[in-house]
């Protein structure tokens, strides 16, 4: 299939999906457009909205599945799902026999995010974490695809009375080093071990040549403004008061005090510290300051790539090869926003993690001690 070039006979289809059986039913001809938004960092993973105008409003009790399709220059046709979720109607305008309005779209995980056990739930030691998480969501009617895992709880764990099933499932998945529950375009829940996307080969390449599917403009940003370059810690008990700091004064670092020419401080008070003498405790505090600086210095670069719709998935790896702008960047796709219109205009947000690689200097002193 050619994702670049001309697109003919484009079509958007909004199909009713029966809940909880997930059988497809009739198409909604009154839906005129809308958009979807997927994000790795959203609890529901998929949200969006639709607009409608016709003789009836879409159904809120069943789900809707959005399809996009087109024919390429070679005459090959493609159609596939974009998102599946439930509608939540807002205001409806009545004009005689016609109705119009908009509705929010919430991904299928809303089923698990809106209900919970209603009582403190204790899972005993030995509970299989992934199988249990999948079982909780399947019991709600969701389709779940879970990777095999032998992980079990090493000790009992109790969830608060007001915890929802999605929060419980995600806690269990995290304990097994899985990513949080996500959904695919069909609305099926996916439970998989977490792998940093950039550790995989890129699934999609955005290149400014004859195969381009992105518009000649991208947006870049990073978290440098929020990255500390100095960490200062304080420890105090009945016998001693200690101060330690760790600094990023390395001119090679974009966030350093040298490059930025000012400090951005992170300070905290430590309540537990190892060591049987003030001097050993000070060394432990300096080590803690160094670790805190490094832990908070992972630089995160984001790039937003705007273009035509492609069946990419959040969590995949993408490569931006924008030669005219001199940008060559590998990143994990953390968000995808799609407009339900001509071309299916899509914005991919790609994230790149740059691990800290700078020289850290530490200092500290025993501010006071009680030798009595």
Coordinates of C-alpha atoms in Angstrom, one line a residue:
X1 CA 0.0 0.0 0.0
X2 CA 1.3 3.5 -0.9
X3 CA 0.8 5.8 2.0
X4 CA 2.4 8.7 0.0
X5 CA 1.0 10.3 -3.1
X6 CA -2.6 10.9 -4.1
X7 CA -5.5 9.4 -2.2
X8 CA -8.8 8.7 -4.1
X9 CA -12.3 7.7 -2.9
X10 CA -11.5 8.6 0.7
X11 CA -14.1 7.5 3.1
X12 CA -14.8 7.7 6.9
X13 CA -17.2 5.1 8.3
X14 CA -18.7 5.3 11.8
X15 CA -20.0 1.9 12.7
X16 CA -22.1 0.9 15.7
X17 CA -20.5 -1.9 17.8
X18 CA -22.8 -3.8 20.1
X19 CA -21.8 -3.9 23.8
X20 CA -20.8 -6.2 25.4
X21 CA -20.6 -8.7 22.5
X22 CA -18.6 -6.3 20.3
X23 CA -20.5 -7.4 17.1
X24 CA -20.6 -4.7 14.4
X25 CA -24.0 -3.4 13.5
X26 CA -25.2 -0.5 11.3
X27 CA -23.3 2.5 10.2
X28 CA -24.0 5.9 11.6
X29 CA -24.7 8.1 8.5
X30 CA -25.5 11.2 10.7
X31 CA -21.9 11.5 12.1
X32 CA -20.2 14.2 10.0
X33 CA -16.7 14.2 11.5
X34 CA -14.6 14.5 14.6
X35 CA -11.2 13.6 15.9
X36 CA -9.3 11.1 18.0
X37 CA -6.5 11.5 20.4
X38 CA -4.3 8.7 21.7
X39 CA -1.6 9.0 24.3
X40 CA 0.7 6.7 26.1
X41 CA 0.3 8.9 29.2
X42 CA -3.5 9.0 29.4
X43 CA -5.4 6.7 31.7
X44 CA -7.9 5.8 29.0
X45 CA -5.2 5.9 26.3
X46 CA -7.8 6.9 23.6
X47 CA -10.3 9.8 23.6
X48 CA -11.9 12.0 21.0
X49 CA -15.1 13.6 19.8
X50 CA -17.6 13.4 17.0
X51 CA -20.1 15.8 15.4
X52 CA -23.5 14.6 14.1
X53 CA -26.5 16.0 12.2
X54 CA -29.5 14.0 11.1
X55 CA -32.8 12.6 12.2
X56 CA -31.5 10.7 15.3
X57 CA -28.6 10.9 17.7
X58 CA -26.0 8.2 17.9
X59 CA -26.4 5.6 20.6
X60 CA -24.6 6.1 23.9
X61 CA -25.0 2.5 25.2
X62 CA -23.2 0.8 22.4
X63 CA -19.7 1.6 21.2
X64 CA -18.7 3.1 17.9
X65 CA -15.8 2.1 15.7
X66 CA -14.3 4.6 13.3
X67 CA -12.9 3.4 9.9
X68 CA -10.8 5.3 7.4
X69 CA -10.2 4.1 3.8
X70 CA -8.9 5.3 0.4
X71 CA -7.4 4.1 -2.9
X72 CA -3.8 4.9 -3.8
X73 CA -2.2 5.9 -7.2
X74 CA -1.7 2.2 -8.1
X75 CA -5.4 1.4 -7.6
X76 CA -4.9 -0.5 -4.4
X77 CA -7.5 0.1 -1.7
X78 CA -7.1 0.0 2.1
X79 CA -9.5 0.4 5.0
X80 CA -8.8 0.0 8.7
X81 CA -10.0 1.0 12.1
X82 CA -8.8 4.2 13.7
X83 CA -10.4 4.1 17.2
X84 CA -13.2 2.3 19.1
X85 CA -14.9 3.7 22.1
X86 CA -18.1 4.9 23.8
X87 CA -19.9 8.1 23.1
X88 CA -21.0 10.6 25.7
X89 CA -23.5 13.0 24.3
X90 CA -23.3 16.7 25.2
X91 CA -25.9 19.3 24.2
X92 CA -28.3 18.4 21.3
X93 CA -29.8 21.1 19.1
X94 CA -33.3 20.4 17.9
X95 CA -34.5 22.0 14.6
X96 CA -37.8 20.5 13.7
X97 CA -37.2 16.8 12.9
X98 CA -33.4 17.4 12.7
X99 CA -31.0 17.0 15.6
X100 CA -27.3 18.1 15.7
X101 CA -24.6 18.3 18.2
X102 CA -21.3 16.7 19.4
X103 CA -20.3 13.9 21.6
X104 CA -17.1 13.0 23.5
X105 CA -15.5 9.7 22.7
X106 CA -13.9 7.6 25.4
X107 CA -11.8 4.5 24.7
X108 CA -13.0 1.1 25.8
X109 CA -10.9 1.3 29.0
X110 CA -13.6 3.7 30.4
X111 CA -15.4 0.5 31.3
X112 CA -12.7 -0.3 33.9
X113 CA -12.0 3.3 34.9
X114 CA -15.6 4.0 36.0
X115 CA -16.2 1.1 38.4
X116 CA -14.4 -0.8 41.2
X117 CA -14.9 -3.5 43.8
X118 CA -16.4 -0.9 46.3
X119 CA -14.5 -2.5 49.3
X120 CA -10.9 -2.9 50.3
X121 CA -9.5 -5.6 48.1
X122 CA -6.7 -7.8 49.4
X123 CA -4.7 -10.0 47.0
X124 CA -2.6 -12.6 48.8
X125 CA 1.0 -13.4 48.3
X126 CA 1.5 -15.7 45.3
X127 CA -1.3 -14.0 43.2
X128 CA -0.4 -14.2 39.5
X129 CA -0.3 -10.5 38.6
X130 CA -0.8 -10.4 34.8
X131 CA -3.4 -13.2 34.7
X132 CA -5.3 -11.5 37.6
X133 CA -5.3 -8.1 35.9
X134 CA -6.5 -9.6 32.7
X135 CA -9.2 -11.6 34.5
X136 CA -10.5 -8.5 36.2
X137 CA -10.9 -6.6 32.9
X138 CA -12.4 -9.6 31.1
X139 CA -15.0 -10.0 33.8
X140 CA -16.2 -6.5 32.8
X141 CA -16.7 -7.6 29.2
X142 CA -13.5 -6.2 27.7
X143 CA -11.5 -8.2 25.1
X144 CA -8.0 -8.7 26.6
X145 CA -4.8 -9.9 24.9
X146 CA -2.2 -10.5 27.6
X147 CA 1.4 -11.7 27.1
X148 CA 2.4 -14.7 29.3
X149 CA 4.0 -13.9 32.6
X150 CA 5.0 -16.0 35.5
X151 CA 5.2 -13.1 38.0
X152 CA 3.4 -13.4 41.3
X153 CA 3.0 -11.1 44.3
X154 CA 5.7 -11.7 46.8
X155 CA 3.5 -10.4 49.6
X156 CA -0.2 -9.5 50.1
X157 CA -1.4 -6.2 48.8
X158 CA -4.6 -4.3 49.7
X159 CA -6.3 -1.8 47.4
X160 CA -8.3 1.0 48.9
X161 CA -12.1 0.9 48.8
X162 CA -12.4 3.6 46.2
X163 CA -9.8 2.1 43.8
X164 CA -11.1 1.4 40.3
X165 CA -10.5 -1.8 38.3
X166 CA -8.3 -0.1 35.9
X167 CA -6.1 1.3 38.6
X168 CA -5.9 -2.2 40.2
X169 CA -5.0 -3.8 36.9
X170 CA -2.3 -1.2 36.1
X171 CA -0.8 -1.7 39.6
X172 CA -0.6 -5.4 39.0
X173 CA 0.9 -4.9 35.5
X174 CA 3.5 -2.5 36.9
X175 CA 4.5 -5.0 39.5
X176 CA 5.3 -7.4 36.6
X177 CA 7.3 -4.8 34.7
X178 CA 4.5 -4.5 32.1
X179 CA 3.3 -1.3 30.6
X180 CA -0.1 0.0 31.6
X181 CA -3.2 -1.4 29.9
X182 CA -3.6 0.0 26.5
X183 CA -6.2 -0.5 23.7
X184 CA -5.7 -1.1 19.9
X185 CA -7.9 0.5 17.2
X186 CA -10.4 -2.4 17.5
X187 CA -10.8 -1.6 21.2
X188 CA -9.1 -4.7 22.5
X189 CA -7.0 -4.3 25.6
X190 CA -3.3 -5.1 25.2
X191 CA -1.1 -6.1 28.2
X192 CA 2.6 -6.3 27.2
X193 CA 6.0 -6.1 29.0
X194 CA 7.3 -2.5 28.8
X195 CA 10.0 -2.0 26.2
X196 CA 11.4 1.5 25.5
X197 CA 10.2 2.1 21.9
X198 CA 13.6 3.3 20.7
X199 CA 15.1 -0.1 21.6
X200 CA 13.1 -1.5 18.7
X201 CA 13.6 -0.9 14.9
X202 CA 11.5 2.0 13.6
X203 CA 8.1 0.9 12.3
X204 CA 7.6 4.2 10.4
X205 CA 10.0 6.6 8.7
X206 CA 9.1 10.2 8.0
X207 CA 11.4 11.3 5.2
X208 CA 11.2 14.5 3.1
X209 CA 11.5 12.8 -0.3
X210 CA 9.1 11.3 -2.9
X211 CA 7.7 8.9 -0.2
X212 CA 6.9 11.6 2.3
X213 CA 3.7 11.3 4.3
X214 CA 4.4 14.3 6.5
X215 CA 4.0 18.0 5.8
X216 CA 7.2 20.1 5.6
X217 CA 6.9 21.5 9.1
X218 CA 7.6 19.9 12.5
X219 CA 7.5 21.2 16.0
X220 CA 10.3 20.5 18.5
X221 CA 10.4 21.0 22.3
X222 CA 12.2 19.6 25.3
X223 CA 12.2 19.6 29.1
X224 CA 15.5 21.5 29.5
X225 CA 13.8 24.4 31.2
X226 CA 12.5 22.1 34.0
X227 CA 15.7 20.1 34.5
X228 CA 17.6 21.0 37.7
X229 CA 21.3 21.6 37.6
X230 CA 21.9 21.8 41.3
X231 CA 20.6 19.5 44.0
X232 CA 20.8 20.6 47.7
X233 CA 20.0 18.2 50.5
X234 CA 19.7 18.7 54.3
X235 CA 19.7 16.0 57.0
X236 CA 19.2 16.6 60.7
X237 CA 18.8 14.5 63.8
X238 CA 19.5 15.0 67.5
X239 CA 23.2 14.6 67.0
X240 CA 24.1 16.3 63.7
X241 CA 23.1 18.6 60.9
X242 CA 24.4 17.9 57.4
X243 CA 24.3 19.7 54.1
X244 CA 25.3 18.3 50.7
X245 CA 25.0 19.5 47.1
X246 CA 25.5 18.1 43.7
X247 CA 26.1 20.3 40.7
X248 CA 26.0 20.0 36.9
X249 CA 28.7 22.6 35.9
X250 CA 29.6 20.6 32.8
X251 CA 29.7 23.0 29.7
X252 CA 28.8 20.0 27.5
X253 CA 25.4 19.8 29.1
X254 CA 22.5 21.9 27.8
X255 CA 21.0 22.2 31.3
X256 CA 24.3 23.0 33.2
X257 CA 24.9 26.1 35.2
X258 CA 27.6 27.0 32.7
X259 CA 25.4 26.8 29.6
X260 CA 22.3 28.3 31.2
X261 CA 24.3 30.8 33.3
X262 CA 22.0 30.4 36.2
X263 CA 21.0 27.8 38.7
X264 CA 17.8 25.7 38.7
X265 CA 17.7 24.2 42.2
X266 CA 16.0 21.1 43.5
X267 CA 16.2 20.9 47.3
X268 CA 14.9 18.5 49.8
X269 CA 15.2 17.2 53.4
X270 CA 16.4 13.6 54.0
X271 CA 15.0 11.8 56.9
X272 CA 17.0 8.5 56.7
X273 CA 20.7 8.2 56.3
X274 CA 23.3 5.5 56.7
X275 CA 26.6 5.8 58.5
X276 CA 27.9 5.6 62.1
X277 CA 29.9 8.8 62.1
X278 CA 29.0 12.3 60.9
X279 CA 31.7 12.0 58.2
X280 CA 30.3 8.7 56.9
X281 CA 26.8 10.2 57.0
X282 CA 28.0 13.2 55.0
X283 CA 29.4 11.0 52.3
X284 CA 26.1 9.1 52.1
X285 CA 24.3 12.4 51.8
X286 CA 26.6 13.6 49.0
X287 CA 26.0 10.3 47.2
X288 CA 22.2 10.8 47.6
X289 CA 22.5 14.3 46.1
X290 CA 24.5 13.0 43.2
X291 CA 21.9 10.3 42.5
X292 CA 19.0 12.8 42.8
X293 CA 20.6 15.1 40.2
X294 CA 21.2 12.3 37.8
X295 CA 17.7 10.8 38.3
X296 CA 16.2 14.2 37.4
X297 CA 18.5 15.0 34.5
X298 CA 17.2 12.7 31.8
X299 CA 16.6 15.1 28.9
X300 CA 13.4 14.5 27.0
X301 CA 13.0 15.8 23.5
X302 CA 9.7 15.9 21.7
X303 CA 9.0 16.4 18.0
X304 CA 5.5 16.7 16.5
X305 CA 5.2 15.4 13.0
X306 CA 2.2 16.6 11.0
X307 CA 1.0 14.7 8.0
X308 CA -1.4 12.2 6.4
X309 CA -3.0 9.3 8.2
X310 CA -1.0 6.1 8.5
X311 CA -1.9 3.0 10.6
X312 CA 0.8 3.6 13.2
X313 CA 0.4 2.7 16.8
X314 CA 1.3 4.5 20.0
X315 CA 4.2 2.7 21.5
X316 CA 5.9 2.0 18.2
X317 CA 9.3 3.5 17.2
X318 CA 9.5 6.2 14.5
X319 CA 12.3 7.8 12.6
X320 CA 12.2 11.4 11.4
X321 CA 14.6 12.0 8.6
X322 CA 13.9 15.6 7.7
X323 CA 17.0 16.4 5.6
X324 CA 16.1 19.9 4.6
X325 CA 15.9 20.9 8.3
X326 CA 18.9 18.8 9.3
X327 CA 16.9 16.7 11.7
X328 CA 17.6 13.0 12.0
X329 CA 15.8 11.7 15.1
X330 CA 14.6 8.3 16.4
X331 CA 11.8 8.5 18.9
X332 CA 9.0 6.5 20.5
X333 CA 5.5 7.5 19.3
X334 CA 3.8 8.6 22.5
X335 CA 0.7 10.3 21.1
X336 CA -1.3 10.3 17.9
X337 CA -4.1 12.8 17.0
X338 CA -6.3 12.2 13.9
X339 CA -8.8 14.5 12.3
X340 CA -11.7 12.7 10.7
X341 CA -11.5 14.6 7.4
X342 CA -9.8 14.8 4.1
X343 CA -6.4 13.0 4.3
X344 CA -7.0 12.1 7.9
X345 CA -4.6 14.8 9.0
X346 CA -2.5 13.2 11.8
X347 CA 0.0 14.6 14.3
X348 CA 2.5 12.1 15.7
X349 CA 4.3 13.1 18.9
X350 CA 7.6 11.3 19.2
X351 CA 9.7 11.3 22.3
X352 CA 13.5 10.8 22.7
X353 CA 15.1 10.1 26.0
X354 CA 18.7 11.4 26.4
X355 CA 20.3 9.8 29.4
X356 CA 22.5 12.0 31.6
X357 CA 26.1 12.1 30.5
X358 CA 27.9 14.9 32.4
X359 CA 30.4 15.4 35.1
X360 CA 28.8 15.8 38.6
X361 CA 30.6 17.7 41.3
X362 CA 29.6 17.3 44.9
X363 CA 30.3 19.2 48.1
X364 CA 29.0 19.3 51.7
X365 CA 29.8 19.9 55.3
X366 CA 28.9 19.0 58.8
X367 CA 27.0 22.1 59.7
X368 CA 26.7 21.2 63.4
X369 CA 27.2 18.3 65.7
X370 CA 26.4 17.4 69.2
X371 CA 29.4 15.5 70.7
X372 CA 27.9 15.3 74.2

